[in-house]
Amino acid sequence: MQSYIIRRLLYFIPTLILISVISFAIIQAPPGDFVTTLAVQMEARGDQVDEDLINALRARYGLGKPLWQQYLIWIGNILQGDLGVSMAYNQPVSRIIMDRLPWSLLFSFSAFIIVYSIGFPIGFLSAVRQYSILDYVLTFTGFIGLATPNFLLALVLLWVYFEATGQALVGIFSVEYAVASWSFGKFFDLLNHLWIPALIIGTAGTAGLIRIVRANLLDELKKLYVTTARAKGVSEIRLILKYPVRLAINPVISNIGYVLPALISGEVITSIVIGLPTIGPVLLRALQTEDMFLAGSIVLILSVLTLVGTLVSDLLLAVIDPRIRHGV
Amino acid sequence: MNSDSSPNREWLIDIKDLHVTFSQDDKTVNAVNGVDIRVHKGEAVGIVGESGCGKTVTSYSLLNILPLNGRIVSGEVRYRGGNGSIIDITKLNPRSREMRKLRGGEIAMIFQEPMASFSPVHTIKDQIAEGILLHQPPKDKKVREKIIEYLGMVGISNPERAIDAYPFQLSGGMRQRAMIAMALACNPKVLVADEPTTALDVTIQAQVLMLIKEMQQELGLALVLITHDLGIIAHMADFVYVMYLGRVVEKGPVATIFDSPKHPYTRDLIRSIPKLDRPEKRLATIQGNVPDASRLPSGCAFHPRCREIIGEICRQTEPVLEEVEADHFAACFLHSPKREIEPGTGESEIVQQPQ
Amino acid sequence: MSDRAQNSDDSQSQVDDRFVHQVPPQFSAFSSASQWQLIRWRFLKHRVAVIALGVLSLLYVCAMFAEFVAPYNPRSTDPRYTHAPPQRIRIFHSGKLSLPFVYPVVKGRDPQTLATKYSEDVDTPLKLRLFVRGDPYRLWGLIGSNIHLFGVKRERFMLFGGDAAGRDLFSRTICGARLSLTIGLLGVFLALLLGILLGGTSGYFGGTLDLLIQRLIETLRSIPTLPLWLALSVALPDHWSISQRFLAITVVLSIVGWADLAREVRGKFMSLREEDFVRAAELGGASTRRLIFSHMLPSFYSHIIAATTLSVPGMILGETTLSFLGLGLQAPAISWGVLLSDAQHFRVISQTPWFLIPGLFVIITVLAFNFLGDGLRDAADPYAN
Amino acid sequence: MSNNHNESILDVRHLKKYFPIEKGFLRRVSGYVRAVDDVCFSVQKGQTMGLVGESGCGKTTTAWTILRLHEATAGEIFFKTGNSEIVDMAAVEKVRLKEIRRYMGVVFQDPYASLNPRKTVLDIVADPLLNYGVKRDEREARVTELLTMVGLDPSFMPRYPHAFSGGQRQRIGIARALALSPSLVIADEPVSALDVSVQAQILNLLSDLRDELGLSYLFIAHDLSVIQHICDRVAVMYMGSIVEEADTEELFSQPMHPYTTSLMAALPVPDPHKPWSPELSGEVGKPSEKGSGCVFAHRCPYAAQICHDETPSLETKTTDTKDSHLVACHFADELDIDA
């Protein structure tokens, strides 16, 4: 298992580098460098363009040097915690991200909980009751969930919520709690605002998980060791809970790595539609205003977080699967 | 050993006119077509046949563990319990408590693939303990000790270590031994072994077979051994059933079957296997191939391959098992008093179908 | 085999050795059925997949003849119909059964709130007709005509209602299908090219190359796609024409989408490489090219088709989302995503829920592709048992 | 048996095939699986050489190394091609492989996996012909001839493998192996996946074809009784080494290696009156943990200290037959272990 973990950790490094290259490419993608864009924008706003500042920025980010040098400088800065400066917000990128990232994580994590707490039991049910009405209904609902774009779902739910309550579901807190200090009331208000977005973010993931759980469980149910256990006189329900479920958990855990990117994507688009104070709307605005340092950094951070999640799921797999643990 | 002729010997299992079908895609496969098998206390019954003859399906019906697409259409599988009560297994709900009490507790089974028969993520202890706790919850001893005892009994060296191993950490032979320990741990009366050594090497196969034989005799078990290997049958079984395409074509005590086989299929089968002790340059063969079980030939299912075909009767009428000598039955018109020999046909006519 | 005759004396054993049981004639169709026939037979048993195929065919035919199927020019505005609700097709006029017709809508104002209000003029039914003359168009820029599949003679018939500029939403949805449906296919095609190239290289040659490509695949699969798509699409210059932008977005979608297909191709290649029949072909002197193209590829065309079908939905959803955010296709281009971007806010929807109808089309299309793909995947390996 | 003993078509000398064992995250090579360890044997023209042993004994690896599907770690594999050139398969340049392999036909174990389900019988059998540039008409004529040869109706040509039973498929596989008129046929467990009643058909077919076409076989099997029926000479392998080699009759009547006798004793004879007393205990060792000494020492009932310390070499032992009987056992002369 040690060598598995070490190998897994070592794989992490080239993947990180690749992701940083992609993020850097995003920053570099629009024509012209960002300082020029900044100067143009300052001019457009009617501000005085400070030549010294411009030159200082050029020197700091190595603009004008070959791309690979700029990349190294950028990476070096990041390692020191400097993600660059946002033009639109006129703030260090790291500050903006730090303000918003916790909320993004909160939503993604809640969605993650929803995905697994809904997806697994439903997938299980529809496998055990294969070809029953229940199976068809659940599978079909799952398909619909998979087929509906997140933003559409968000819009429809907002609309339904609005029609039903006459209130708009926007933001994380209701007006009365927005600036209040923490209390139970505020906490419940948060929960109240949390579950709908989390549900929306998790829909596609849940639907995907249902299919995976169902398929894996059906596969396992056909295995000979299930027959062996049945021949021992084990009851059907214990048999399913003990053997196939135990084995179907492995692919489900290894699937976390592919649920996470979907959740992050879902979080971005849902936040934009609902107007949550998370990273999503910032990313959109950064892209619209070509605030590339901000955009690139966000892509970098989201990707790295996903990678870490994948890493954790792989390590978890090593812990629960004796075959990996014993290096088979 | 004898079966039907001695009324004093009590049977443990009595299969009567069993029919099992499988649905595959749109077609129905008749896997077992009217099989009668009787197993007595302490007796080793061998069921031999080639692929698709229905021997495995028959063994699965004993425990009512057919896969979802399989169905017992008719017939009885009766089991005589310890208190003399007789239970028809086919009448039980496969999920019912009574059925589950029989499985493992009264009738235990070992399977062909020792690797696939164990869950790869549970320890040996975990999997053996399950049956024990279900059927024989120990009073005085701890489960662990009991398992170690059984593992030692089946010849696993260092059972204290093997008990905590995962199946993939054991060799094929050791896994099959653990499988046997698992089957025996609940003190069953009948042991059903479905091709228990097919996946093993010859020398390991010999060890495992010896172990099964030893355990059977020591514990006074009835053994139902299913195999395609006549060599194994010759040395393991007391009474033999030969199956072809879902039917029993011949049955009798093991010596009789090998010394004077009556059904042309049995005869050909015995002649066609290469033998160490009788090297021949050229092997006798059975012509043709085993037909697909979804399209059975009419009449006697063996007639398209039979070199002793009599005539139309073989193509049209299905022969039934009839006693050819004491305790020895064959389903063939060659030995039936009912057959009408058509003029101009000899017993050794060989069908020569156009190629 | 000239010495066959001399053996005929001891032909007893010869005959039955060489005897081969004849396959009954009624099974000859099966015995000489190619893999495609077997796949078709299996596929046809999947009722849902067959229906999905039908739905998709209908959608693609509509998209192909969009100008003809749409009753109006999707860009022609009419102030009389701004935010007009969908009109219902009726068959009862004043209690009497008649041929399908609609009531014209009349724009008016609510006397109290002064808000615009539409009402039906129940006195003058408009007969629905087939092959009606209307807005002129050039089908595929070639065939000029003004005949539309259906319509009414006077007034307007808006099955899905009108948008903010009074354009016919039905016509716009049908025309939008053209971009939305082709972007999926085209994107998948590009992704497939990349996937086969890289996945095949990786799976066939193995070694360091395999390791590198595998890392790349894993990385791409673990990056959240949406932020990446968004970021890449920003790099497109604003002044590009609709078709330039369309192609660019396709490329952006496939840059992210090839990884899954490459993984599929690689896995299949790896397992086929170990198959006995491939080894037999190699030992039989087949060149590497013949080995790949004649022996290995035919075994996974069907798998690749299924995998490809299953990855179309991702592309369609991607386009829709990007366009909805204004970063994909942009008006005046018409796609389902562009149409949905009119429904940015739930207050808009609460006023004009029919703006969501293009979303329904997205869902139906994606569903159909999923069902079709599932059916194809099940049928892809007719030799499984 | 045969009269031209001196013409060997395949001569394997000191063949070794080691597979590295990779350990740790850097995949460092920590040891080797000695799958084939110093194996020598030859196949005579017109004869069948049998390789027999339990799973993992290296018999299939040997065959694959001969075919150059594996690169040999050491040793030579001299093969006499159809035009009487002698080449070393272990060392010949890769570009020449195609030209040499045409003289080697291969029959696989699994009649299902070895035929491409997507090709017709005609395409399958004609594929080697196509690779060597045989024209279309000639191909069809040749396939007709081949199918007849293996006992199949040539009208089966347009059918697909799924229409055939296991035995029929194996006939198709044999036809393909013979397509290019090879001089050597390597058959890797050709009957072990077949039903008992069909096994005999295929064994007889293979013998007939050998006699009719003057083929030489390298026949690999785990089943001694099958080996006995088809082979002229047999080599018994255990953990990568040949422990005994002799003419078939000689080997089966006077086995000299304890492993050979154990193998024979383990096989249940289909006759309830014959005693069956397998005695061999223990399991096949792991080739990766092979140390010095006799490969069989850990299971051998007669093993002495020398068996654990010194590797016995494969030597000719005193017998009354004219053909050599080779045994790798320190006590071959002393033990009286006839079957």
mmCIF file of N, CA and C in Angstrom, chain C residues 1 3-4 7 14 16-24 28 30-35 38 275-287 290 294-296 298-300 302-303 380-383, chain D residues 64 67 69 98 101-102 104 106 108-110 113-119 127-128 130-132 145 148-153 156 158-160 162-163 168 171 176 180 201 204-205 208-209 212-213:
data_model
loop_
_atom_site.group_PDB
_atom_site.id
_atom_site.type_symbol
_atom_site.label_atom_id
_atom_site.label_comp_id
_atom_site.label_asym_id
_atom_site.label_seq_id
_atom_site.Cartn_x
_atom_site.Cartn_y
_atom_site.Cartn_z
ATOM 1 N N MET C 1 -4.537 -33.323 -50.851
ATOM 2 C CA MET C 1 -5.161 -34.432 -50.144
ATOM 3 C C MET C 1 -5.400 -35.592 -51.098
ATOM 4 N N ASP C 3 -3.958 -38.482 -51.114
ATOM 5 C CA ASP C 3 -3.899 -39.809 -50.500
ATOM 6 C C ASP C 3 -5.122 -40.098 -49.641
ATOM 7 N N ARG C 4 -6.114 -39.264 -49.761
ATOM 8 C CA ARG C 4 -7.340 -39.500 -49.019
ATOM 9 C C ARG C 4 -7.927 -40.861 -49.393
ATOM 10 N N ASN C 7 -6.784 -44.230 -47.797
ATOM 11 C CA ASN C 7 -7.177 -44.485 -46.418
ATOM 12 C C ASN C 7 -8.581 -45.035 -46.301
ATOM 13 N N GLN C 14 -12.504 -42.957 -40.020
ATOM 14 C CA GLN C 14 -12.326 -41.738 -40.796
ATOM 15 C C GLN C 14 -13.645 -40.990 -40.939
ATOM 16 N N ASP C 16 -16.435 -41.025 -39.285
ATOM 17 C CA ASP C 16 -17.066 -40.310 -38.189
ATOM 18 C C ASP C 16 -16.141 -39.243 -37.580
ATOM 19 N N ASP C 17 -14.865 -39.412 -37.771
ATOM 20 C CA ASP C 17 -13.973 -38.320 -37.350
ATOM 21 C C ASP C 17 -14.269 -37.054 -38.113
ATOM 22 N N ARG C 18 -14.443 -37.251 -39.376
ATOM 23 C CA ARG C 18 -14.577 -36.076 -40.243
ATOM 24 C C ARG C 18 -16.030 -35.652 -40.378
ATOM 25 N N PHE C 19 -16.872 -36.388 -39.696
ATOM 26 C CA PHE C 19 -18.293 -36.095 -39.794
ATOM 27 C C PHE C 19 -18.596 -34.781 -39.090
ATOM 28 N N VAL C 20 -19.381 -33.984 -39.764
ATOM 29 C CA VAL C 20 -19.744 -32.726 -39.126
ATOM 30 C C VAL C 20 -21.252 -32.584 -39.116
ATOM 31 N N HIS C 21 -21.760 -32.358 -37.946
ATOM 32 C CA HIS C 21 -23.199 -32.220 -37.818
ATOM 33 C C HIS C 21 -23.671 -31.006 -38.605
ATOM 34 N N GLN C 22 -24.650 -31.241 -39.439
ATOM 35 C CA GLN C 22 -25.125 -30.152 -40.278
ATOM 36 C C GLN C 22 -25.917 -29.132 -39.462
ATOM 37 N N VAL C 23 -25.667 -27.882 -39.733
ATOM 38 C CA VAL C 23 -26.458 -26.854 -39.076
ATOM 39 C C VAL C 23 -27.812 -26.827 -39.781
ATOM 40 N N PRO C 24 -28.902 -26.897 -39.029
ATOM 41 C CA PRO C 24 -30.210 -26.909 -39.676
ATOM 42 C C PRO C 24 -30.393 -25.679 -40.572
ATOM 43 N N SER C 28 -29.613 -20.637 -41.058
ATOM 44 C CA SER C 28 -28.551 -20.137 -41.910
ATOM 45 C C SER C 28 -28.508 -18.616 -41.925
ATOM 46 N N PHE C 30 -28.952 -16.731 -39.426
ATOM 47 C CA PHE C 30 -28.179 -16.386 -38.245
ATOM 48 C C PHE C 30 -26.701 -16.691 -38.454
ATOM 49 N N SER C 31 -26.441 -17.851 -39.056
ATOM 50 C CA SER C 31 -25.039 -18.254 -39.141
ATOM 51 C C SER C 31 -24.241 -17.377 -40.089
ATOM 52 N N SER C 32 -24.915 -16.750 -41.057
ATOM 53 C CA SER C 32 -24.137 -15.873 -41.928
ATOM 54 C C SER C 32 -24.497 -14.409 -41.694
ATOM 55 N N ALA C 33 -24.951 -14.128 -40.480
ATOM 56 C CA ALA C 33 -25.272 -12.744 -40.156
ATOM 57 C C ALA C 33 -24.004 -12.021 -39.701
ATOM 58 N N SER C 34 -23.724 -10.881 -40.336
ATOM 59 C CA SER C 34 -22.528 -10.135 -39.963
ATOM 60 C C SER C 34 -22.767 -9.440 -38.634
ATOM 61 N N GLN C 35 -21.693 -8.853 -38.086
ATOM 62 C CA GLN C 35 -21.859 -8.203 -36.786
ATOM 63 C C GLN C 35 -22.904 -7.095 -36.849
ATOM 64 N N LEU C 38 -26.315 -8.562 -36.525
ATOM 65 C CA LEU C 38 -26.561 -9.002 -35.143
ATOM 66 C C LEU C 38 -26.817 -7.796 -34.248
ATOM 67 N N GLU C 275 -6.121 -10.168 -27.239
ATOM 68 C CA GLU C 275 -7.033 -11.206 -27.716
ATOM 69 C C GLU C 275 -6.284 -12.243 -28.546
ATOM 70 N N ASP C 276 -6.701 -13.492 -28.380
ATOM 71 C CA ASP C 276 -6.067 -14.556 -29.150
ATOM 72 C C ASP C 276 -6.184 -14.332 -30.649
ATOM 73 N N PHE C 277 -7.340 -13.842 -31.089
ATOM 74 C CA PHE C 277 -7.503 -13.747 -32.544
ATOM 75 C C PHE C 277 -6.611 -12.678 -33.146
ATOM 76 N N VAL C 278 -6.293 -11.661 -32.351
ATOM 77 C CA VAL C 278 -5.356 -10.647 -32.841
ATOM 78 C C VAL C 278 -3.947 -11.239 -32.899
ATOM 79 N N ARG C 279 -3.615 -11.994 -31.877
ATOM 80 C CA ARG C 279 -2.305 -12.649 -31.860
ATOM 81 C C ARG C 279 -2.193 -13.619 -33.028
ATOM 82 N N ALA C 280 -3.293 -14.325 -33.294
ATOM 83 C CA ALA C 280 -3.289 -15.264 -34.412
ATOM 84 C C ALA C 280 -3.022 -14.528 -35.713
ATOM 85 N N ALA C 281 -3.655 -13.355 -35.869
ATOM 86 C CA ALA C 281 -3.455 -12.584 -37.089
ATOM 87 C C ALA C 281 -2.009 -12.111 -37.185
ATOM 88 N N GLU C 282 -1.450 -11.708 -36.046
ATOM 89 C CA GLU C 282 -0.069 -11.238 -36.038
ATOM 90 C C GLU C 282 0.869 -12.376 -36.465
ATOM 91 N N LEU C 283 0.629 -13.559 -35.904
ATOM 92 C CA LEU C 283 1.470 -14.700 -36.259
ATOM 93 C C LEU C 283 1.224 -15.137 -37.691
ATOM 94 N N GLY C 284 0.036 -14.854 -38.200
ATOM 95 C CA GLY C 284 -0.275 -15.181 -39.582
ATOM 96 C C GLY C 284 0.328 -14.184 -40.553
ATOM 97 N N GLY C 285 1.149 -13.281 -40.053
ATOM 98 C CA GLY C 285 1.904 -12.395 -40.928
ATOM 99 C C GLY C 285 1.245 -11.063 -41.215
ATOM 100 N N ALA C 286 0.198 -10.708 -40.479
ATOM 101 C CA ALA C 286 -0.460 -9.430 -40.754
ATOM 102 C C ALA C 286 0.455 -8.274 -40.356
ATOM 103 N N SER C 287 0.500 -7.262 -41.211
ATOM 104 C CA SER C 287 1.306 -6.085 -40.898
ATOM 105 C C SER C 287 0.617 -5.299 -39.793
ATOM 106 N N ARG C 290 -2.491 -3.666 -41.061
ATOM 107 C CA ARG C 290 -3.626 -4.582 -41.236
ATOM 108 C C ARG C 290 -4.149 -5.062 -39.887
ATOM 109 N N SER C 294 -7.735 -3.948 -39.947
ATOM 110 C CA SER C 294 -8.600 -5.033 -40.390
ATOM 111 C C SER C 294 -9.014 -5.949 -39.247
ATOM 112 N N HIS C 295 -8.161 -6.052 -38.219
ATOM 113 C CA HIS C 295 -8.494 -7.014 -37.171
ATOM 114 C C HIS C 295 -8.988 -6.368 -35.883
ATOM 115 N N MET C 296 -8.422 -5.226 -35.528
ATOM 116 C CA MET C 296 -8.813 -4.641 -34.242
ATOM 117 C C MET C 296 -9.940 -3.612 -34.382
ATOM 118 N N PRO C 298 -12.454 -3.142 -36.498
ATOM 119 C CA PRO C 298 -13.840 -3.580 -36.675
ATOM 120 C C PRO C 298 -14.467 -4.057 -35.371
ATOM 121 N N SER C 299 -13.651 -4.509 -34.445
ATOM 122 C CA SER C 299 -14.208 -4.995 -33.184
ATOM 123 C C SER C 299 -14.661 -3.857 -32.296
ATOM 124 N N PHE C 300 -14.188 -2.648 -32.578
ATOM 125 C CA PHE C 300 -14.722 -1.636 -31.690
ATOM 126 C C PHE C 300 -15.393 -0.440 -32.345
ATOM 127 N N SER C 302 -18.408 -0.486 -33.202
ATOM 128 C CA SER C 302 -19.711 -0.405 -32.556
ATOM 129 C C SER C 302 -19.602 0.199 -31.155
ATOM 130 N N HIS C 303 -18.536 -0.156 -30.450
ATOM 131 C CA HIS C 303 -18.342 0.417 -29.115
ATOM 132 C C HIS C 303 -18.108 1.914 -29.216
ATOM 133 N N ALA C 380 -23.807 -3.295 -28.765
ATOM 134 C CA ALA C 380 -22.519 -3.158 -29.441
ATOM 135 C C ALA C 380 -21.723 -4.450 -29.470
ATOM 136 N N ASP C 381 -21.886 -5.277 -28.462
ATOM 137 C CA ASP C 381 -21.130 -6.515 -28.475
ATOM 138 C C ASP C 381 -22.063 -7.700 -28.586
ATOM 139 N N PRO C 382 -22.438 -8.060 -29.820
ATOM 140 C CA PRO C 382 -23.423 -9.128 -29.979
ATOM 141 C C PRO C 382 -22.859 -10.488 -29.614
ATOM 142 N N TYR C 383 -21.554 -10.544 -29.324
ATOM 143 C CA TYR C 383 -20.966 -11.845 -29.023
ATOM 144 C C TYR C 383 -20.753 -12.040 -27.527
ATOM 145 N N TRP D 64 5.672 -19.283 -26.663
ATOM 146 C CA TRP D 64 5.612 -17.895 -27.114
ATOM 147 C C TRP D 64 6.988 -17.336 -27.414
ATOM 148 N N LEU D 67 7.964 -18.501 -30.766
ATOM 149 C CA LEU D 67 7.279 -17.727 -31.805
ATOM 150 C C LEU D 67 7.755 -16.276 -31.835
ATOM 151 N N LEU D 69 7.015 -14.071 -29.634
ATOM 152 C CA LEU D 69 6.055 -13.123 -29.064
ATOM 153 C C LEU D 69 6.667 -12.554 -27.794
ATOM 154 N N LYS D 98 8.295 -12.236 -40.285
ATOM 155 C CA LYS D 98 7.138 -12.595 -41.096
ATOM 156 C C LYS D 98 7.491 -13.740 -42.048
ATOM 157 N N ARG D 101 7.933 -16.935 -39.851
ATOM 158 C CA ARG D 101 6.752 -17.436 -39.141
ATOM 159 C C ARG D 101 5.783 -18.162 -40.064
ATOM 160 N N ARG D 102 5.886 -17.951 -41.377
ATOM 161 C CA ARG D 102 4.944 -18.630 -42.259
ATOM 162 C C ARG D 102 5.131 -20.132 -42.179
ATOM 163 N N MET D 104 5.527 -21.663 -39.387
ATOM 164 C CA MET D 104 5.039 -22.095 -38.084
ATOM 165 C C MET D 104 3.533 -21.839 -37.994
ATOM 166 N N VAL D 106 0.006 -22.033 -35.685
ATOM 167 C CA VAL D 106 -0.312 -22.044 -34.260
ATOM 168 C C VAL D 106 -1.780 -22.406 -34.057
ATOM 169 N N PHE D 108 -4.591 -22.453 -31.063
ATOM 170 C CA PHE D 108 -4.769 -21.874 -29.729
ATOM 171 C C PHE D 108 -5.660 -22.740 -28.856
ATOM 172 N N GLN D 109 -5.650 -22.410 -27.568
ATOM 173 C CA GLN D 109 -6.441 -23.198 -26.628
ATOM 174 C C GLN D 109 -7.939 -22.925 -26.750
ATOM 175 N N ASP D 110 -8.279 -21.642 -26.750
ATOM 176 C CA ASP D 110 -9.680 -21.273 -26.656
ATOM 177 C C ASP D 110 -10.281 -21.086 -28.046
ATOM 178 N N ALA D 113 -12.079 -17.471 -28.287
ATOM 179 C CA ALA D 113 -11.310 -16.230 -28.336
ATOM 180 C C ALA D 113 -10.379 -16.171 -29.540
ATOM 181 N N SER D 114 -10.042 -17.323 -30.104
ATOM 182 C CA SER D 114 -9.014 -17.289 -31.137
ATOM 183 C C SER D 114 -9.564 -17.041 -32.539
ATOM 184 N N LEU D 115 -10.890 -17.036 -32.677
ATOM 185 C CA LEU D 115 -11.471 -16.702 -33.978
ATOM 186 C C LEU D 115 -12.177 -15.355 -33.867
ATOM 187 N N ASN D 116 -11.844 -14.451 -34.779
ATOM 188 C CA ASN D 116 -12.488 -13.140 -34.760
ATOM 189 C C ASN D 116 -13.970 -13.298 -35.079
ATOM 190 N N PRO D 117 -14.844 -12.968 -34.110
ATOM 191 C CA PRO D 117 -16.279 -13.211 -34.341
ATOM 192 C C PRO D 117 -16.838 -12.374 -35.485
ATOM 193 N N ARG D 118 -16.107 -11.346 -35.887
ATOM 194 C CA ARG D 118 -16.622 -10.439 -36.906
ATOM 195 C C ARG D 118 -16.206 -10.807 -38.306
ATOM 196 N N LYS D 119 -15.496 -11.901 -38.447
ATOM 197 C CA LYS D 119 -15.065 -12.294 -39.784
ATOM 198 C C LYS D 119 -15.674 -13.642 -40.154
ATOM 199 N N ASP D 127 -6.930 -15.357 -44.101
ATOM 200 C CA ASP D 127 -6.153 -14.188 -43.686
ATOM 201 C C ASP D 127 -4.641 -14.354 -43.856
ATOM 202 N N PRO D 128 -4.066 -15.471 -43.397
ATOM 203 C CA PRO D 128 -2.623 -15.633 -43.611
ATOM 204 C C PRO D 128 -2.265 -15.626 -45.099
ATOM 205 N N LEU D 130 -3.754 -14.036 -47.450
ATOM 206 C CA LEU D 130 -3.816 -12.641 -47.898
ATOM 207 C C LEU D 130 -2.522 -11.913 -47.539
ATOM 208 N N ASN D 131 -2.042 -12.172 -46.333
ATOM 209 C CA ASN D 131 -0.834 -11.486 -45.894
ATOM 210 C C ASN D 131 0.386 -11.860 -46.729
ATOM 211 N N TYR D 132 0.331 -13.031 -47.342
ATOM 212 C CA TYR D 132 1.465 -13.424 -48.162
ATOM 213 C C TYR D 132 1.147 -13.276 -49.642
ATOM 214 N N GLU D 145 -9.965 -26.314 -49.945
ATOM 215 C CA GLU D 145 -9.115 -27.470 -49.718
ATOM 216 C C GLU D 145 -8.862 -27.661 -48.217
ATOM 217 N N THR D 148 -11.974 -28.880 -46.241
ATOM 218 C CA THR D 148 -12.207 -30.296 -46.485
ATOM 219 C C THR D 148 -11.212 -31.113 -45.672
ATOM 220 N N MET D 149 -9.991 -30.634 -45.658
ATOM 221 C CA MET D 149 -8.931 -31.324 -44.946
ATOM 222 C C MET D 149 -9.249 -31.494 -43.460
ATOM 223 N N VAL D 150 -9.846 -30.468 -42.860
ATOM 224 C CA VAL D 150 -10.131 -30.558 -41.424
ATOM 225 C C VAL D 150 -11.540 -31.071 -41.147
ATOM 226 N N GLY D 151 -12.218 -31.545 -42.204
ATOM 227 C CA GLY D 151 -13.503 -32.174 -41.998
ATOM 228 C C GLY D 151 -14.674 -31.216 -41.916
ATOM 229 N N LEU D 152 -14.539 -30.058 -42.537
ATOM 230 C CA LEU D 152 -15.661 -29.127 -42.557
ATOM 231 C C LEU D 152 -16.161 -28.972 -43.986
ATOM 232 N N ASP D 153 -17.446 -28.735 -44.112
ATOM 233 C CA ASP D 153 -18.046 -28.536 -45.413
ATOM 234 C C ASP D 153 -17.612 -27.167 -45.952
ATOM 235 N N PHE D 156 -19.475 -23.850 -45.651
ATOM 236 C CA PHE D 156 -19.516 -23.067 -44.414
ATOM 237 C C PHE D 156 -18.768 -21.738 -44.544
ATOM 238 N N PRO D 158 -19.077 -18.791 -45.939
ATOM 239 C CA PRO D 158 -19.640 -17.456 -45.648
ATOM 240 C C PRO D 158 -20.189 -17.316 -44.235
ATOM 241 N N ARG D 159 -20.096 -18.355 -43.431
ATOM 242 C CA ARG D 159 -20.670 -18.256 -42.088
ATOM 243 C C ARG D 159 -19.697 -17.624 -41.102
ATOM 244 N N TYR D 160 -20.280 -17.199 -39.997
ATOM 245 C CA TYR D 160 -19.475 -16.580 -38.942
ATOM 246 C C TYR D 160 -19.231 -17.580 -37.815
ATOM 247 N N HIS D 162 -19.881 -17.655 -34.797
ATOM 248 C CA HIS D 162 -20.925 -17.887 -33.806
ATOM 249 C C HIS D 162 -21.869 -19.007 -34.206
ATOM 250 N N ALA D 163 -21.814 -19.443 -35.465
ATOM 251 C CA ALA D 163 -22.706 -20.504 -35.907
ATOM 252 C C ALA D 163 -22.134 -21.885 -35.607
ATOM 253 N N GLN D 168 -16.096 -27.588 -33.860
ATOM 254 C CA GLN D 168 -16.031 -27.069 -35.230
ATOM 255 C C GLN D 168 -15.129 -25.853 -35.311
ATOM 256 N N ARG D 171 -11.628 -26.820 -35.448
ATOM 257 C CA ARG D 171 -11.259 -27.260 -36.793
ATOM 258 C C ARG D 171 -10.927 -26.055 -37.664
ATOM 259 N N ARG D 176 -6.774 -22.666 -40.321
ATOM 260 C CA ARG D 176 -6.009 -21.424 -40.436
ATOM 261 C C ARG D 176 -4.524 -21.677 -40.185
ATOM 262 N N LEU D 180 -0.711 -21.774 -44.636
ATOM 263 C CA LEU D 180 0.520 -21.461 -45.361
ATOM 264 C C LEU D 180 1.438 -22.668 -45.480
ATOM 265 N N GLN D 201 -12.057 -36.461 -31.394
ATOM 266 C CA GLN D 201 -12.118 -36.100 -32.813
ATOM 267 C C GLN D 201 -10.935 -35.225 -33.195
ATOM 268 N N ASN D 204 -7.548 -37.060 -33.080
ATOM 269 C CA ASN D 204 -7.372 -37.910 -34.255
ATOM 270 C C ASN D 204 -7.080 -37.081 -35.491
ATOM 271 N N LEU D 205 -7.813 -35.967 -35.618
ATOM 272 C CA LEU D 205 -7.615 -35.097 -36.774
ATOM 273 C C LEU D 205 -6.169 -34.610 -36.817
ATOM 274 N N ASP D 208 -3.869 -37.417 -37.913
ATOM 275 C CA ASP D 208 -4.021 -37.691 -39.343
ATOM 276 C C ASP D 208 -3.301 -36.642 -40.177
ATOM 277 N N LEU D 209 -3.527 -35.375 -39.807
ATOM 278 C CA LEU D 209 -2.931 -34.299 -40.591
ATOM 279 C C LEU D 209 -1.406 -34.378 -40.534
ATOM 280 N N GLU D 212 -0.400 -37.192 -42.866
ATOM 281 C CA GLU D 212 -0.667 -36.905 -44.269
ATOM 282 C C GLU D 212 0.229 -35.814 -44.816
ATOM 283 N N LEU D 213 0.439 -34.772 -44.016
ATOM 284 C CA LEU D 213 1.151 -33.600 -44.525
ATOM 285 C C LEU D 213 2.612 -33.585 -44.086
#
